[in-house]
PDB file of C-alpha atoms and ligand atoms in Angstrom:
ATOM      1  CA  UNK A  29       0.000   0.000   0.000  1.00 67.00           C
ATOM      2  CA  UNK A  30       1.985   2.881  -0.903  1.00 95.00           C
ATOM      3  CA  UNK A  31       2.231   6.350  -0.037  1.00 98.00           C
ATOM      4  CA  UNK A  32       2.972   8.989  -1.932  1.00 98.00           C
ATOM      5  CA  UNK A  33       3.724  12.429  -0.828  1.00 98.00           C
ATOM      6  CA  UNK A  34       3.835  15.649  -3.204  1.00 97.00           C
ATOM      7  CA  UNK A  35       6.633  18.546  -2.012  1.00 95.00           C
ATOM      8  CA  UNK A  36       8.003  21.432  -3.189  1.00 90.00           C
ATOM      9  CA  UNK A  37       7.658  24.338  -1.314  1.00 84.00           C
ATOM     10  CA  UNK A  38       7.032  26.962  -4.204  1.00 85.00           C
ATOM     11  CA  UNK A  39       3.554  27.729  -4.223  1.00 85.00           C
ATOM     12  CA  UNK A  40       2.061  27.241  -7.539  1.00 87.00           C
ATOM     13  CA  UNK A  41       4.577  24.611  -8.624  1.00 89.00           C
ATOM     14  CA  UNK A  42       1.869  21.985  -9.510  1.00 94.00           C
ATOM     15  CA  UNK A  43       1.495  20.259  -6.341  1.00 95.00           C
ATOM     16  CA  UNK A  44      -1.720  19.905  -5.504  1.00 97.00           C
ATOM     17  CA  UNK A  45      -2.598  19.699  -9.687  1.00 98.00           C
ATOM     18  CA  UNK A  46      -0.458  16.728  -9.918  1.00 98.00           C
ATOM     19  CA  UNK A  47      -1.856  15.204  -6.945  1.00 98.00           C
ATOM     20  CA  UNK A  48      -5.583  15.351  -8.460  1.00 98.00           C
ATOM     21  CA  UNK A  49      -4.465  14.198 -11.064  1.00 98.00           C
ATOM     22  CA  UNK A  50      -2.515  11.636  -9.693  1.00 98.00           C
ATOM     23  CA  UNK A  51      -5.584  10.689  -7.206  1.00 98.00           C
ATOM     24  CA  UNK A  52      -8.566  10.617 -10.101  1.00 98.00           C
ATOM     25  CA  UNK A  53      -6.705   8.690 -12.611  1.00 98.00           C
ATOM     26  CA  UNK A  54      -5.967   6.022  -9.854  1.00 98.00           C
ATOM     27  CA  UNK A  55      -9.180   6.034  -8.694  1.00 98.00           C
ATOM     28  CA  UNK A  56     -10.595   4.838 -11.499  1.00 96.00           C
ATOM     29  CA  UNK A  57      -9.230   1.520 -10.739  1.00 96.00           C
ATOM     30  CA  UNK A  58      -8.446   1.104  -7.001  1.00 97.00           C
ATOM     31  CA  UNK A  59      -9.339   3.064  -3.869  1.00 98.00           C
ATOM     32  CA  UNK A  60      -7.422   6.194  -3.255  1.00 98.00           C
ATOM     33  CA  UNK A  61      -7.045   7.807  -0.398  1.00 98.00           C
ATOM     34  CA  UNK A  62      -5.824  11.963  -0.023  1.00 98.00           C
ATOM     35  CA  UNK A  63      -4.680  13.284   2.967  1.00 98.00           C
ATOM     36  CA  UNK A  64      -5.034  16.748   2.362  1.00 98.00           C
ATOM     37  CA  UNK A  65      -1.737  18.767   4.084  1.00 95.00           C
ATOM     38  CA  UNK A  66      -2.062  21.789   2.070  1.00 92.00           C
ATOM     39  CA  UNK A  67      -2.667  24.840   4.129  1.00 90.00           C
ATOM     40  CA  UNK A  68      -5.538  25.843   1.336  1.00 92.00           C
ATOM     41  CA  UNK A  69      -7.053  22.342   1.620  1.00 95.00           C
ATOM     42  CA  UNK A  70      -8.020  22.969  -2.230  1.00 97.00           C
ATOM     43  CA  UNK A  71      -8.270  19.036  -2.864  1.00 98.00           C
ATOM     44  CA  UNK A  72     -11.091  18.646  -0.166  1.00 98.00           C
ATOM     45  CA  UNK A  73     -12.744  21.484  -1.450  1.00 98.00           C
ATOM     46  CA  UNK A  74     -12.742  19.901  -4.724  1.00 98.00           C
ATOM     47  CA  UNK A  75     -13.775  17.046  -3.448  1.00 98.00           C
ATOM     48  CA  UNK A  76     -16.810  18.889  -1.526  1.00 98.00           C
ATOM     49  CA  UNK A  77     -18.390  19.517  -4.728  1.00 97.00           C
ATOM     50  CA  UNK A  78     -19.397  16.304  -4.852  1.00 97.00           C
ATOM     51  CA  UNK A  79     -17.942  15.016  -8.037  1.00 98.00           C
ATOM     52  CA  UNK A  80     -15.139  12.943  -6.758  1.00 98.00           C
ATOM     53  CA  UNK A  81     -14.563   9.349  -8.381  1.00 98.00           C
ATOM     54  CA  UNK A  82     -16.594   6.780  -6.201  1.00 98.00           C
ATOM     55  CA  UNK A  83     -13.442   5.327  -5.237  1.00 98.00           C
ATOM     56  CA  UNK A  84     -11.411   8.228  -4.054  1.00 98.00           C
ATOM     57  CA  UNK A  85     -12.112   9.755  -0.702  1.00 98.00           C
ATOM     58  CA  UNK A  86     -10.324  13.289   1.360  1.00 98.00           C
ATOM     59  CA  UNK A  87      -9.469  13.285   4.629  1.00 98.00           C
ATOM     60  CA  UNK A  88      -8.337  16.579   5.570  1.00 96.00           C
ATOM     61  CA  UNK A  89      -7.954  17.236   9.375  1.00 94.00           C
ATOM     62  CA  UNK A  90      -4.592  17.235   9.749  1.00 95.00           C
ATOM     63  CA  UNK A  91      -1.648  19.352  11.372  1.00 92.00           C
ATOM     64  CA  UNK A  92       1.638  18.575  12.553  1.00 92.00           C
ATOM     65  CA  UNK A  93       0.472  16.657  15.188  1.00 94.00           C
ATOM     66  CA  UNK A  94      -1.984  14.337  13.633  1.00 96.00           C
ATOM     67  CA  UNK A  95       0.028  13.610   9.950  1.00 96.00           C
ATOM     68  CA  UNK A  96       1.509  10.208  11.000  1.00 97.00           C
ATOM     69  CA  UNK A  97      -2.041   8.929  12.118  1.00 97.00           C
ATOM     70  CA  UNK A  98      -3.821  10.429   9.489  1.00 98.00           C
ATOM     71  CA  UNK A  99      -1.633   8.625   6.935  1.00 98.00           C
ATOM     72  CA  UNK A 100      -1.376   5.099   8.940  1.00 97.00           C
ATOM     73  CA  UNK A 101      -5.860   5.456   8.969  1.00 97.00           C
ATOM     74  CA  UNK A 102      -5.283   6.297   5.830  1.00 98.00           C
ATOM     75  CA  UNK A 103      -3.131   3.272   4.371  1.00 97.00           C
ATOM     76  CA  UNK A 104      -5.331   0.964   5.928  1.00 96.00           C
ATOM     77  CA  UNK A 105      -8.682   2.131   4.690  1.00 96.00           C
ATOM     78  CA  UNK A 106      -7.150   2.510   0.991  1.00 97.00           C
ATOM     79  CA  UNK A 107      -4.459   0.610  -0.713  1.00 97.00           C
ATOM     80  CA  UNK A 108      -3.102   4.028  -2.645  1.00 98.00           C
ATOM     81  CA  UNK A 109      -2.497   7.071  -0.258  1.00 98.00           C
ATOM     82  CA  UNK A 110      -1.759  10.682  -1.874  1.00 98.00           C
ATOM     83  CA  UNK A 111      -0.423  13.140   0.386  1.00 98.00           C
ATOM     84  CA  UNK A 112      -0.722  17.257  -0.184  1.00 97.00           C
ATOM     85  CA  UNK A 113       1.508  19.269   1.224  1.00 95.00           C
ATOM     86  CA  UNK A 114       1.456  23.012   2.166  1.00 82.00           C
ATOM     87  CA  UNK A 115       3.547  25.396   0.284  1.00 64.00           C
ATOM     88  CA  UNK A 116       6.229  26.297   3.148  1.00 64.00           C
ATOM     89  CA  UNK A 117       9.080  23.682   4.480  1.00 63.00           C
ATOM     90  CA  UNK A 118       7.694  22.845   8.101  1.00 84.00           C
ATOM     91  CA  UNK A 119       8.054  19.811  10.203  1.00 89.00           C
ATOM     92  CA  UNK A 120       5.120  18.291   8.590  1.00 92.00           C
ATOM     93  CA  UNK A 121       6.265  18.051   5.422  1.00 92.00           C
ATOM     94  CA  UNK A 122       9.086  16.445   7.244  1.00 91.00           C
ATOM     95  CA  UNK A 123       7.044  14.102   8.813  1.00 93.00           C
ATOM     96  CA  UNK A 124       5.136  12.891   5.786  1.00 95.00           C
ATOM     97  CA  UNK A 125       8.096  12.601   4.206  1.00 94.00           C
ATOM     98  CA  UNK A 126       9.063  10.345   6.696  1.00 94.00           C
ATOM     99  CA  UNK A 127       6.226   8.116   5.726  1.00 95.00           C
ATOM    100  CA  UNK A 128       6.687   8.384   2.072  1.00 96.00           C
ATOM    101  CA  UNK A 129       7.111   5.598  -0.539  1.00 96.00           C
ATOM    102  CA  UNK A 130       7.521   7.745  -2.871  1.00 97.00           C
ATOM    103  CA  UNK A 131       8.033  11.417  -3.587  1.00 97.00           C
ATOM    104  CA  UNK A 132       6.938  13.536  -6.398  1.00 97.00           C
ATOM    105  CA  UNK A 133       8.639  16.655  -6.824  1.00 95.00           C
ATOM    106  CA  UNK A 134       6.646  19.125  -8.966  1.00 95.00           C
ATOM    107  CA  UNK A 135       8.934  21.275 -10.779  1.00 93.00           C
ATOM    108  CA  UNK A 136       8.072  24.089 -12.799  1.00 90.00           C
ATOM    109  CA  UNK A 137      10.728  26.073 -15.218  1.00 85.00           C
ATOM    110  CA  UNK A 138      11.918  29.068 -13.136  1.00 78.00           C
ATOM    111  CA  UNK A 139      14.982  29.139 -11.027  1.00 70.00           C
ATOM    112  CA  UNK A 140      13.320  29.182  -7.677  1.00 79.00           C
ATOM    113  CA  UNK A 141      11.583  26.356  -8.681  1.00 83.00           C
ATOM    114  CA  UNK A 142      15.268  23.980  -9.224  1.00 84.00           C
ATOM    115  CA  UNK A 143      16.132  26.011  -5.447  1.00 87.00           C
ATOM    116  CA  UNK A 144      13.095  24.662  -4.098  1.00 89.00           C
ATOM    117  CA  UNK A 145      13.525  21.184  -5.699  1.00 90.00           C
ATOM    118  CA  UNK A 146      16.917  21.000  -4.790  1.00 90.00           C
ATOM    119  CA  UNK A 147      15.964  21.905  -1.176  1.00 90.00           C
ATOM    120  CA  UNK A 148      13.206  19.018  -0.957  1.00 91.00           C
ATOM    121  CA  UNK A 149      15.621  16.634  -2.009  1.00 93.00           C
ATOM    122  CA  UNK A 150      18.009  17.725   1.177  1.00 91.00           C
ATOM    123  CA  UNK A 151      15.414  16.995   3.471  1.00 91.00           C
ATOM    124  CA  UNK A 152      14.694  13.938   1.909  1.00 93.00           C
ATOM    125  CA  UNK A 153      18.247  13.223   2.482  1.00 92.00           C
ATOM    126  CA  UNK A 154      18.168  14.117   5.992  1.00 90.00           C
ATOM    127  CA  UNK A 155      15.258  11.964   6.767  1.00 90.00           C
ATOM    128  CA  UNK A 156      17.002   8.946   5.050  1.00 93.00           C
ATOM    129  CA  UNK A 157      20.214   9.502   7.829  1.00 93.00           C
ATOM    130  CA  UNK A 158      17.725  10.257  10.548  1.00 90.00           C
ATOM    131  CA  UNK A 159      15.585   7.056   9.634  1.00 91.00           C
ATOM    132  CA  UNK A 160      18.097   4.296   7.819  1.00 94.00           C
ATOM    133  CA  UNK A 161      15.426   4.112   5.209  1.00 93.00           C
ATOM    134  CA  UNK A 162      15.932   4.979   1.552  1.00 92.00           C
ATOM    135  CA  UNK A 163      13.361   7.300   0.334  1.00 93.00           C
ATOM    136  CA  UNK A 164      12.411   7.199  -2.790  1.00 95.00           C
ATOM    137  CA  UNK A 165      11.479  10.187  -5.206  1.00 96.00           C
ATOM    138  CA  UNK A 166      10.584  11.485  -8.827  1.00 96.00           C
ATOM    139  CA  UNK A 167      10.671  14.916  -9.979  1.00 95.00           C
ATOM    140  CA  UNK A 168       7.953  15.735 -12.853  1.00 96.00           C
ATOM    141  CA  UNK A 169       8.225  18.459 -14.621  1.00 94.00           C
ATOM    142  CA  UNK A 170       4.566  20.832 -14.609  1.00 94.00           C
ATOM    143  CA  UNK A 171       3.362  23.760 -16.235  1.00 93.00           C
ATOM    144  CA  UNK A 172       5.406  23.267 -19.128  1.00 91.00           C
ATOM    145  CA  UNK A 173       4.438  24.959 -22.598  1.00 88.00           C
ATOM    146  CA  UNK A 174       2.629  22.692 -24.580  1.00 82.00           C
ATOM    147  CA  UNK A 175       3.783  24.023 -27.982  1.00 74.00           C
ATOM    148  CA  UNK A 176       7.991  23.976 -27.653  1.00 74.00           C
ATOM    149  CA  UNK A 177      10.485  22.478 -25.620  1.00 75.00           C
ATOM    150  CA  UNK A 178      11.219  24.675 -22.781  1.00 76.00           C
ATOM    151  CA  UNK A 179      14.569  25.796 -22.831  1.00 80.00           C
ATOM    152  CA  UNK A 180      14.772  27.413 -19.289  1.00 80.00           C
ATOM    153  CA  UNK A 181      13.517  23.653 -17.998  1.00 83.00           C
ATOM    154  CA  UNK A 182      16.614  22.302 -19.821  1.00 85.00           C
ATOM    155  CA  UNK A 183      18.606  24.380 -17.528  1.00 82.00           C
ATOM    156  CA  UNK A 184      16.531  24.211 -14.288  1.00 84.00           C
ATOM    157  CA  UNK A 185      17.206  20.360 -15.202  1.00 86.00           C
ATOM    158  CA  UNK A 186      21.132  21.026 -15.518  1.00 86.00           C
ATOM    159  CA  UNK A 187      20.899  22.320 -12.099  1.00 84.00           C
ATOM    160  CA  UNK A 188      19.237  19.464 -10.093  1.00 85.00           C
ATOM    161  CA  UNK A 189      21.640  17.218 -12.521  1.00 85.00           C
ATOM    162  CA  UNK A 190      24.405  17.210  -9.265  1.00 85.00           C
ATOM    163  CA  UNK A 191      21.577  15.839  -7.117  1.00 84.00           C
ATOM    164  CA  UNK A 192      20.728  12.580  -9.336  1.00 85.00           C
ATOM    165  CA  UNK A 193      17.250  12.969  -9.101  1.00 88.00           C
ATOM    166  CA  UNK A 194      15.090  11.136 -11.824  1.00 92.00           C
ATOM    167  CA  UNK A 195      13.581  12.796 -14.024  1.00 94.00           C
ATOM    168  CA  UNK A 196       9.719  11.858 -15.355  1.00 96.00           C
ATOM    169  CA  UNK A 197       9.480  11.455 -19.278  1.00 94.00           C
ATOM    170  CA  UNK A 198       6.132  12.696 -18.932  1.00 96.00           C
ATOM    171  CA  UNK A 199       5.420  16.506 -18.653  1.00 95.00           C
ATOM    172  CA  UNK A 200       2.189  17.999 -16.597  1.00 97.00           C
ATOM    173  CA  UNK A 201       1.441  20.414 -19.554  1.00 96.00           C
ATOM    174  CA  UNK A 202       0.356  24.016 -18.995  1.00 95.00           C
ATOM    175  CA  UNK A 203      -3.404  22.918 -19.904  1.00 96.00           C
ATOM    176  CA  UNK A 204      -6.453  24.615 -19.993  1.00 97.00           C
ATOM    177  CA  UNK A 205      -8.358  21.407 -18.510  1.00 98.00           C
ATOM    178  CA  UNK A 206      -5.849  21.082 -15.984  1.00 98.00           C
ATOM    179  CA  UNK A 207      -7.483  24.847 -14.507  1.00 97.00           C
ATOM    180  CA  UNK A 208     -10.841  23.685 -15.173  1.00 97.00           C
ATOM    181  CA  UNK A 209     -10.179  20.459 -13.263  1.00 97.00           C
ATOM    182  CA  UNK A 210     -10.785  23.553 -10.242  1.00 98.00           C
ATOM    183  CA  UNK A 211     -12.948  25.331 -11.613  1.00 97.00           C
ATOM    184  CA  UNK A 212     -16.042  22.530 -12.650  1.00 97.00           C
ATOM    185  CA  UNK A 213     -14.726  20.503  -9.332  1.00 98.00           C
ATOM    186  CA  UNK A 214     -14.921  17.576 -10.682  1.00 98.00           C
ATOM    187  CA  UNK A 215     -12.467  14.778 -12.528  1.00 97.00           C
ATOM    188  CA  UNK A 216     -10.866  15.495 -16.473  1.00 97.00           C
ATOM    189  CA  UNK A 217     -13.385  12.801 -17.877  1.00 96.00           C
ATOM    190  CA  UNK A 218     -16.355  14.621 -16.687  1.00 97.00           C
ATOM    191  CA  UNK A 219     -15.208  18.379 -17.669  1.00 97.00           C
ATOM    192  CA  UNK A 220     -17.701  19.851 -20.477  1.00 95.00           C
ATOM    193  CA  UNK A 221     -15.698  19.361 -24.057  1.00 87.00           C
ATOM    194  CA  UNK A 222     -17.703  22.259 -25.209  1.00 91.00           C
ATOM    195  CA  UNK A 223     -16.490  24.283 -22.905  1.00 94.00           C
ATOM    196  CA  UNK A 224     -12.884  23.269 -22.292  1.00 95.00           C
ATOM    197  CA  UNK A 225     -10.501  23.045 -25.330  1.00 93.00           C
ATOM    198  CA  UNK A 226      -8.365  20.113 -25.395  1.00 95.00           C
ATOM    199  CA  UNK A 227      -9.685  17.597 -22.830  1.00 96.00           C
ATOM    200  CA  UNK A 228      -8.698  14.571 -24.777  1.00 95.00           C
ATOM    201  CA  UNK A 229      -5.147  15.450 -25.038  1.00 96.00           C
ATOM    202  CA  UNK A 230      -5.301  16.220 -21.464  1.00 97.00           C
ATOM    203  CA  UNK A 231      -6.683  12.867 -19.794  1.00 98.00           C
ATOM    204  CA  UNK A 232      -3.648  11.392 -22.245  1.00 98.00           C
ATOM    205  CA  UNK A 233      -1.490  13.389 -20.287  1.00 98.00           C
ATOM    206  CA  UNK A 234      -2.760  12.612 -17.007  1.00 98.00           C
ATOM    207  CA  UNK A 235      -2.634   8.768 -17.758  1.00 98.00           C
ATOM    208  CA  UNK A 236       1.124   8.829 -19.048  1.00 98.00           C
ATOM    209  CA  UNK A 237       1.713  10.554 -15.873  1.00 98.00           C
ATOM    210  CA  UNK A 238      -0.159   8.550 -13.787  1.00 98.00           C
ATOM    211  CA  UNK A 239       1.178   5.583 -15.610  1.00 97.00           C
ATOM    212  CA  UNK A 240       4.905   6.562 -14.847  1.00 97.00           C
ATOM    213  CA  UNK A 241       4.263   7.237 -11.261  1.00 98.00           C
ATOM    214  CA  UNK A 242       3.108   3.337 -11.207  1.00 97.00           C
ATOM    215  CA  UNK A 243       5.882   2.179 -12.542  1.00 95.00           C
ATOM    216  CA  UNK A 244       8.073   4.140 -10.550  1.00 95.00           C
ATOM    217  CA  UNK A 245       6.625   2.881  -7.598  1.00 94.00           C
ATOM    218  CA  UNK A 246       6.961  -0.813  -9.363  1.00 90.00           C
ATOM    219  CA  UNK A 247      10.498   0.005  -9.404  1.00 84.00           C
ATOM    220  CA  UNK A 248      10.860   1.051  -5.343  1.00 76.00           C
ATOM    221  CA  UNK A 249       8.970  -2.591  -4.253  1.00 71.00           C
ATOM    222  CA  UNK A 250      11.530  -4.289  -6.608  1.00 71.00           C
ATOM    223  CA  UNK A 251      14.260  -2.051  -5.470  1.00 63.00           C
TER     224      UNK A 251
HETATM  225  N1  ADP B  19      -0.443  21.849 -15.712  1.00 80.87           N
HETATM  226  C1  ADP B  19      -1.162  22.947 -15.440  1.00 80.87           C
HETATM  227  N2  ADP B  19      -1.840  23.581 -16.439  1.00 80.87           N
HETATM  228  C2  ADP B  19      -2.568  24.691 -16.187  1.00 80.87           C
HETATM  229  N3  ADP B  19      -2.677  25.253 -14.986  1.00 80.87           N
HETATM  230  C3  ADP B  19      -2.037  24.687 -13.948  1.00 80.87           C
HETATM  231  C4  ADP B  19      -1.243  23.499 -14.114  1.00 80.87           C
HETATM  232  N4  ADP B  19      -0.729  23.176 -12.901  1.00 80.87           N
HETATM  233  C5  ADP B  19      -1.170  24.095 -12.040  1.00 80.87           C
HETATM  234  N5  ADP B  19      -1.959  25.007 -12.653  1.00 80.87           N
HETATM  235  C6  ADP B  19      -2.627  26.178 -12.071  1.00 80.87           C
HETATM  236  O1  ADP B  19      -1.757  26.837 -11.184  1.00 80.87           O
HETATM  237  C7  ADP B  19      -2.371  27.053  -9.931  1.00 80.87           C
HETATM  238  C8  ADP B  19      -1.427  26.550  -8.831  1.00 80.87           C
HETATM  239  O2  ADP B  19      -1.297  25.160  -8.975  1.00 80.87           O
HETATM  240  P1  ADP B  19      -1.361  24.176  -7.722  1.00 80.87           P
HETATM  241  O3  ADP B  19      -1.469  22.820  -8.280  1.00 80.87           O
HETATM  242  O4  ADP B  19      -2.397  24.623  -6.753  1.00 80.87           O
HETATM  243  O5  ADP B  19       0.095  24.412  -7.116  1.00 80.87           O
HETATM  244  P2  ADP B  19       0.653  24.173  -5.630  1.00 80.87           P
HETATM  245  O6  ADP B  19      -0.207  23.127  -4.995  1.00 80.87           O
HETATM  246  O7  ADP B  19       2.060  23.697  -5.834  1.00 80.87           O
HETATM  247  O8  ADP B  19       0.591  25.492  -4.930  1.00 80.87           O
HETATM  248  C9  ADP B  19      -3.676  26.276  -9.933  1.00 80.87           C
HETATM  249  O9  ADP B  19      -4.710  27.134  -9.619  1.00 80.87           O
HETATM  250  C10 ADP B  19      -3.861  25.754 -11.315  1.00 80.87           C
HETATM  251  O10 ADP B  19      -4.977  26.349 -11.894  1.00 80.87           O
HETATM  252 MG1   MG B  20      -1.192  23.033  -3.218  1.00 80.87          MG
END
């Protein structure tokens, strides 16, 4: 039953996007669980509209003092648990880190962004001396333009290059559906075609993604 546990603490980097994403796609097969850390608890409200998959459910009472419980409940009530975490480094990001199978890095093209990447990957460092346990993580590249390569990612990449992180094939596209996914509160397969351009290409996008975070997580219970 794995746990995996979004972080970067750039606001805006993706996070809780590729989490939703992450958390709808799976749910269409297995039951998900979210434990929503972020400070703006947008995943529960999401959920609150009513239009989450049947097999994906929110918890989201949870502070620094609660996270490890929260995330034990929640790993035994689903088989796939998808942590949120809040914008700021903090001790709970720390301590769901700490309970992590595997960690997605969100990583958008802007400087801070590699900073911020660079700095998860320290504490994820930290908490494999504190702990003796290897902790596993992907970065995935979001908000990327979907009609060139990004140049300014190449070198954003070039800086994380010293850390050895892995990089995801698959890009979280600046999309228009990927907004709307907030906006209608409900999953990509449901948005209104009509109304939002490109919704095809976008669940294609989400299931490459969500396809590569399986098989990373293949790759850490074979590890
Ligand atoms: N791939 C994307 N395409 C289009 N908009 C995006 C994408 N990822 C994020 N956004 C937008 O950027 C805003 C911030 O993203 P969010 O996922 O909340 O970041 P974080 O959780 O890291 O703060 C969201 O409101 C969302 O509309
Ligand atoms: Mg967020």
């Amino acid at each position: 039953m794995p746990t995996i546990v979004f972080a970067n603490p750039k606001g805006g980097a993706g996070k809780s996007t590729a989490a939703l994403l992450l958390a709808t796609e799976l749910a269409l097969e297995t039951d998900v669980c979210v434990v929503d850390a972020d400070v703006r608890r947008r995943i529960a409200k999401w959920a609150a509209g009513g239009n989450a998959p049947a097999r994906m459910t929110v918890v989201d009472d949870v502070d620094e003092e609660t996270v490890i419980d929260r995330i034990d409940e929640a790993a035994g009530a689903a088989p796939v648990v998808i942590v949120d975490l809040e914008g700021t480094a903090s001790k709970l990001v720390l301590l769901a880190i700490s309970q992590a199978d595997l960690v997605v890095i969100p990583l958008q093209d802007s400087a801070p962004d590699a900073e911020e990447a660079a700095a998860v990957i320290r504490v994820i460092r930290q908490q494999e001396r504190m702990s003796g346990r290897k902790v596993p993580y992907v970065v995935v590249r979001t908000r990327t333009p979907a009609a060139y390569r990004s140049r300014l990612m190449t070198y954003v990449l070039a800086q994380l290059q010293p850390t050895g992180a892995r990089i995801l094939e698959t890009e979280i596209v600046e999309r228009q559906a990927f907004k709307a996914l907030w906006v209608y509160q409900c999953p990509l397969e449901n948005l209104p075609s009509a109304e939002v351009s490109g919704t095809s290409n976008a669940i294609k996008n989400a299931r490459a993604y969500a396809q590569e975070v399986v098989q990373a997580l293949r790759g850490v219970a074979t590890a």
